[in-house]
Amino acid sequence: MFTFNDIVRLQESELIAELKAGRESAFRTLVETYQNKVYNTALAIVQQPEEAEDLAQDVFVEVYQTIRQFREEAKLTTWLYRITTSKALAHLRKRKAQKRFSRITSLFGVNNEVLHDPPDFHHPGVSLEQRETMSLLFKAIEKLADTQKVAFVLHYMEEQSHREIAEVMQMSVSAVESLLHRAKQHLRKQLTPFYNERKNP
């Protein structure tokens, strides 16, 4: 008797086979099924909606171009998250490099942050009441080391298990747990003053 997971794997295997055969309908299904996951993951890392949209498109273009090389050693979602996080981090590195070499120094603060970035960045699904807190959280996430950032986003925003994250990041489960622990420590340190201020206005 098939379990739900068996059915999901069977459907995924069929979709992959259709993609490898070059079926346009299969590619449309792929985009419709996973575009929100890909976009939200990219957005949580780069924190710029337009850049996240461009990255999401790049992810699906790469999938379309390289699907025949996909050996199915991991789940399709794992592969998608791996491509997405890799592209998002590469984009961040490129952005930081552009900042470092920019001659328009008046646009930057003492910590090299872009002063003209939109201050009202919000992630999909965040209620109005939560926006102030979430805005501070995303600013804190932005300061995390790249690997901590990826692990945190995948676990707490995309609800991926430690094992699934380990597959995406190609590391051990214990290494993922360590990254999440350090990420939470850093975030707690950055956000504690804010919460203390709210408790004692």
Coordinates of C-alpha atoms in Angstrom, one line a residue:
M1 CA 0.0 0.0 0.0
F2 CA 1.3 3.4 -1.0
T3 CA 2.0 6.0 1.7
F4 CA 1.5 9.7 1.1
N5 CA 5.3 10.1 0.8
D6 CA 5.4 7.3 -1.8
I7 CA 2.8 9.1 -3.8
V8 CA 4.6 12.4 -3.5
R9 CA 7.9 10.8 -4.7
L10 CA 6.1 9.1 -7.5
Q11 CA 4.5 12.4 -8.7
E12 CA 7.9 14.1 -8.4
S13 CA 9.6 11.4 -10.4
E14 CA 7.0 11.7 -13.1
L15 CA 7.4 15.5 -13.2
I16 CA 11.2 15.2 -13.4
A17 CA 10.9 12.7 -16.3
E18 CA 8.6 15.1 -18.1
L19 CA 11.0 18.0 -17.5
K20 CA 13.9 15.9 -18.9
A21 CA 11.8 15.2 -21.9
G22 CA 11.4 18.9 -22.5
R23 CA 7.7 19.1 -21.9
E24 CA 6.7 22.8 -21.6
S25 CA 3.6 21.8 -19.6
A26 CA 5.9 20.2 -17.0
F27 CA 8.0 23.3 -16.7
R28 CA 4.8 25.4 -16.2
T29 CA 3.8 22.9 -13.4
L30 CA 7.2 23.2 -11.8
V31 CA 7.0 27.0 -11.7
E32 CA 3.5 27.1 -10.5
T33 CA 4.3 24.6 -7.7
Y34 CA 7.5 26.0 -6.4
Q35 CA 7.7 29.7 -7.4
N36 CA 6.5 30.9 -4.0
K37 CA 9.0 28.8 -2.1
V38 CA 11.8 29.9 -4.4
Y39 CA 10.8 33.6 -4.3
N40 CA 10.3 33.7 -0.5
T41 CA 13.6 32.0 0.2
A42 CA 15.5 34.4 -2.1
L43 CA 13.6 37.4 -0.6
A44 CA 14.4 36.4 3.0
I45 CA 18.1 36.4 2.0
V46 CA 18.5 39.4 -0.3
Q47 CA 15.6 41.4 1.3
Q48 CA 14.8 43.3 -1.9
P49 CA 11.6 42.2 -3.7
E50 CA 12.7 43.1 -7.2
E51 CA 16.0 41.3 -6.8
A52 CA 14.3 38.3 -5.4
E53 CA 12.0 38.2 -8.4
D54 CA 15.0 38.3 -10.7
L55 CA 16.7 35.6 -8.7
A56 CA 13.6 33.4 -8.8
Q57 CA 13.5 33.7 -12.6
D58 CA 17.2 32.8 -12.8
V59 CA 16.6 29.7 -10.7
F60 CA 14.0 28.4 -13.0
V61 CA 16.0 29.2 -16.1
E62 CA 18.9 27.2 -14.6
V63 CA 16.6 24.3 -13.8
Y64 CA 15.3 24.4 -17.3
Q65 CA 18.8 24.4 -18.7
T66 CA 20.3 21.8 -16.4
I67 CA 17.4 19.4 -15.5
R68 CA 18.9 16.6 -17.6
Q69 CA 22.0 16.7 -15.4
F70 CA 19.8 16.3 -12.2
R71 CA 20.7 12.8 -11.0
E72 CA 17.8 12.6 -8.5
E73 CA 20.2 11.8 -5.6
A74 CA 18.2 14.4 -3.6
K75 CA 14.6 15.6 -3.7
L76 CA 13.7 18.1 -6.3
T77 CA 12.9 20.7 -3.6
T78 CA 16.3 20.1 -2.1
W79 CA 17.9 20.9 -5.4
L80 CA 15.7 24.0 -5.9
Y81 CA 16.6 25.3 -2.4
R82 CA 20.3 24.6 -3.1
I83 CA 20.2 26.6 -6.4
T84 CA 18.2 29.4 -4.8
T85 CA 20.4 29.9 -1.7
S86 CA 23.5 29.6 -3.8
K87 CA 22.3 32.3 -6.2
A88 CA 21.0 34.6 -3.4
L89 CA 24.3 34.4 -1.5
A90 CA 26.3 35.1 -4.8
H91 CA 24.1 38.1 -5.4
L92 CA 24.8 39.4 -1.9
R93 CA 28.5 39.0 -2.4
K94 CA 28.3 40.9 -5.7
R95 CA 26.2 43.6 -4.0
K96 CA 28.8 44.0 -1.2
A97 CA 31.6 44.1 -3.7
Q98 CA 29.8 46.9 -5.6
K99 CA 29.4 48.8 -2.4
R100 CA 33.1 48.5 -1.5
F101 CA 34.2 49.9 -4.8
S102 CA 31.6 52.5 -5.1
R103 CA 33.0 56.1 -5.3
I104 CA 29.7 57.6 -4.3
T105 CA 30.6 57.4 -0.6
S106 CA 27.8 59.9 0.5
L107 CA 25.3 57.1 -0.1
F108 CA 26.8 54.9 2.6
G109 CA 26.8 55.0 6.4
V110 CA 29.7 54.3 8.7
N111 CA 29.1 50.6 8.5
N112 CA 28.9 50.7 4.7
E113 CA 25.1 50.1 4.7
V114 CA 23.1 51.6 1.9
L115 CA 21.3 54.6 3.3
H116 CA 18.7 54.8 0.5
D117 CA 17.5 51.2 0.8
P118 CA 13.7 51.0 1.2
P119 CA 12.9 51.1 5.0
D120 CA 9.6 49.3 4.6
F121 CA 10.8 45.8 3.5
H122 CA 8.2 43.2 4.5
H123 CA 8.0 39.5 3.9
P124 CA 4.8 37.9 2.5
G125 CA 2.4 36.8 5.2
V126 CA 3.5 39.3 7.8
S127 CA 0.6 41.1 9.4
L128 CA 0.6 44.8 10.0
E129 CA 0.9 44.3 13.8
Q130 CA 4.1 42.3 13.3
R131 CA 5.8 44.5 10.8
E132 CA 7.9 46.6 13.2
T133 CA 9.2 43.4 14.9
M134 CA 9.7 41.6 11.6
S135 CA 11.6 44.6 10.1
L136 CA 14.0 44.5 13.0
L137 CA 14.3 40.7 12.6
F138 CA 15.2 40.9 8.9
K139 CA 17.8 43.6 9.6
A140 CA 19.3 41.3 12.2
I141 CA 19.2 38.3 9.8
E142 CA 21.0 40.4 7.2
K143 CA 24.0 40.6 9.6
L144 CA 24.3 36.9 10.1
A145 CA 27.1 34.9 8.4
D146 CA 26.0 33.5 5.1
T147 CA 25.7 29.9 6.3
Q148 CA 23.8 30.9 9.4
K149 CA 21.5 33.0 7.3
V150 CA 20.7 30.1 4.9
A151 CA 20.1 27.6 7.7
F152 CA 17.9 30.1 9.6
V153 CA 15.8 31.0 6.6
L154 CA 15.3 27.4 5.5
H155 CA 14.4 26.2 9.0
Y156 CA 12.2 29.0 10.5
M157 CA 10.7 30.5 7.3
E158 CA 10.6 27.5 4.9
E159 CA 10.0 25.0 7.7
Q160 CA 12.6 22.6 6.5
S161 CA 13.9 20.0 8.9
H162 CA 17.5 19.8 10.1
R163 CA 18.1 16.8 7.8
E164 CA 16.5 18.6 4.8
I165 CA 18.7 21.6 5.4
A166 CA 21.7 19.4 5.7
E167 CA 20.9 18.0 2.2
V168 CA 20.5 21.5 0.8
M169 CA 23.7 22.8 2.3
Q170 CA 25.6 19.5 1.8
M171 CA 26.8 19.3 5.4
S172 CA 26.0 17.1 8.4
V173 CA 22.9 17.5 10.6
S174 CA 25.1 18.4 13.6
A175 CA 26.7 21.2 11.6
V176 CA 23.2 22.5 10.7
E177 CA 22.2 22.4 14.3
S178 CA 25.4 24.3 15.3
L179 CA 24.6 27.0 12.6
L180 CA 21.1 27.4 13.9
H181 CA 22.3 27.6 17.5
R182 CA 24.8 30.3 16.6
A183 CA 22.3 32.2 14.5
K184 CA 19.8 32.3 17.4
Q185 CA 22.5 33.5 19.7
H186 CA 23.5 36.3 17.4
L187 CA 19.8 37.3 16.8
R188 CA 19.0 37.2 20.5
K189 CA 22.0 39.5 21.2
Q190 CA 20.9 42.0 18.6
L191 CA 17.2 41.9 19.4
T192 CA 17.3 41.8 23.2
P193 CA 17.7 45.6 23.6
F194 CA 14.6 46.2 21.4
Y195 CA 12.4 43.8 23.5
N196 CA 13.7 45.2 26.8
E197 CA 12.8 48.7 25.5
R198 CA 9.3 47.6 24.7
K199 CA 8.9 46.0 28.1
N200 CA 10.1 49.1 29.9
P201 CA 9.2 52.1 27.8

